[in-house]
CSV table of C-alpha atoms in Angstrom, one decimal:
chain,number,residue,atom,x,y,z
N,1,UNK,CA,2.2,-0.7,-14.5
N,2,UNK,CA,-1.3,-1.6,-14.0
N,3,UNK,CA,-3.6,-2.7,-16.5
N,4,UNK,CA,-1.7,-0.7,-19.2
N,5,UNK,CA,-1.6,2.3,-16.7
N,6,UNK,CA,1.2,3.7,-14.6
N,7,UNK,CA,0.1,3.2,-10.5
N,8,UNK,CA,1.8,4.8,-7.8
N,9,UNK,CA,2.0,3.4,-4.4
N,10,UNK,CA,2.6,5.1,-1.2
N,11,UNK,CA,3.9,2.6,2.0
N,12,UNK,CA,3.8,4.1,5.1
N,13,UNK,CA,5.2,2.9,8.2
N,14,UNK,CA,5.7,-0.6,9.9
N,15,UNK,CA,2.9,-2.1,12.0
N,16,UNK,CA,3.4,-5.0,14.1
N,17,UNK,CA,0.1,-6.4,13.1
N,18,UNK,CA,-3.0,-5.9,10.7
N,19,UNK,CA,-4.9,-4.5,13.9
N,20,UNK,CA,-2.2,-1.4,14.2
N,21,UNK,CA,-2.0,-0.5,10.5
N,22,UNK,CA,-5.9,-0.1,10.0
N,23,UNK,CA,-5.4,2.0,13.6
N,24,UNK,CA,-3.1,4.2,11.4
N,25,UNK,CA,-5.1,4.9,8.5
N,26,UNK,CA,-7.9,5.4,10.1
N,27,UNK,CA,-5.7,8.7,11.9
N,28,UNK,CA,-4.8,9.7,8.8
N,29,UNK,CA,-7.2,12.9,7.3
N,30,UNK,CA,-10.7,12.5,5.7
N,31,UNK,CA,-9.3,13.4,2.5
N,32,UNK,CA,-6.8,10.8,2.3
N,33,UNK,CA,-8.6,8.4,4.0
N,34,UNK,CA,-11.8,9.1,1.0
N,35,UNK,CA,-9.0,8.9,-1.9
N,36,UNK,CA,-9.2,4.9,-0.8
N,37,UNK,CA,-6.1,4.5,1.4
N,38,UNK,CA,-5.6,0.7,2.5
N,39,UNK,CA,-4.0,-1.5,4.3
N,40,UNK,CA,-2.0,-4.4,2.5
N,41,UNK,CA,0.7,-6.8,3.1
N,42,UNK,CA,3.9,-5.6,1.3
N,43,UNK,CA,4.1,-9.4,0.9
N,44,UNK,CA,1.0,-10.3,-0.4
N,45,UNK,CA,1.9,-7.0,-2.2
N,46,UNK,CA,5.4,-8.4,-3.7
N,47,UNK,CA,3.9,-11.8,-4.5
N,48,UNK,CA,0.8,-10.3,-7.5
N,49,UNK,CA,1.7,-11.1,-11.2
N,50,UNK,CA,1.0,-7.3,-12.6
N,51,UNK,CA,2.7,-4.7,-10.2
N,52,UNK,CA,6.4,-3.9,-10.8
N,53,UNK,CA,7.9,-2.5,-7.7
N,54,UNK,CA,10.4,0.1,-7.7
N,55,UNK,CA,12.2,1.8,-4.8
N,56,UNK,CA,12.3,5.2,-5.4
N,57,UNK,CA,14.6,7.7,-2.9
């Protein structure tokens, strides 16, 4: 939950730096790409006070 809204999160792939994750979204299509994709830290991710993560398989 965001804001009083539920957020979904898509994490794709492991990068060995910040250089080779922005490399990877920037190959991914327009579309996706326009629908704001980022690039984040799963840390810095972890570590904000609203997000609640869940693992879902």
């Amino acid at each position: 939950m965001l804001n009083g809204s539920q957020v979904y999160t898509l994490l794709l792939g492991h990068y060995a730096n910040y250089d080779q994750a922005k490399a990877a979204l920037v190959s991914l299509p327009q579309a996706v790409q326009q629908n704001g994709a980022f690039v984040r830290n799963f840390y810095d991710i972890e570590h904000t006070r609203s997000p609640q993560l869940k693992q879902l398989q």
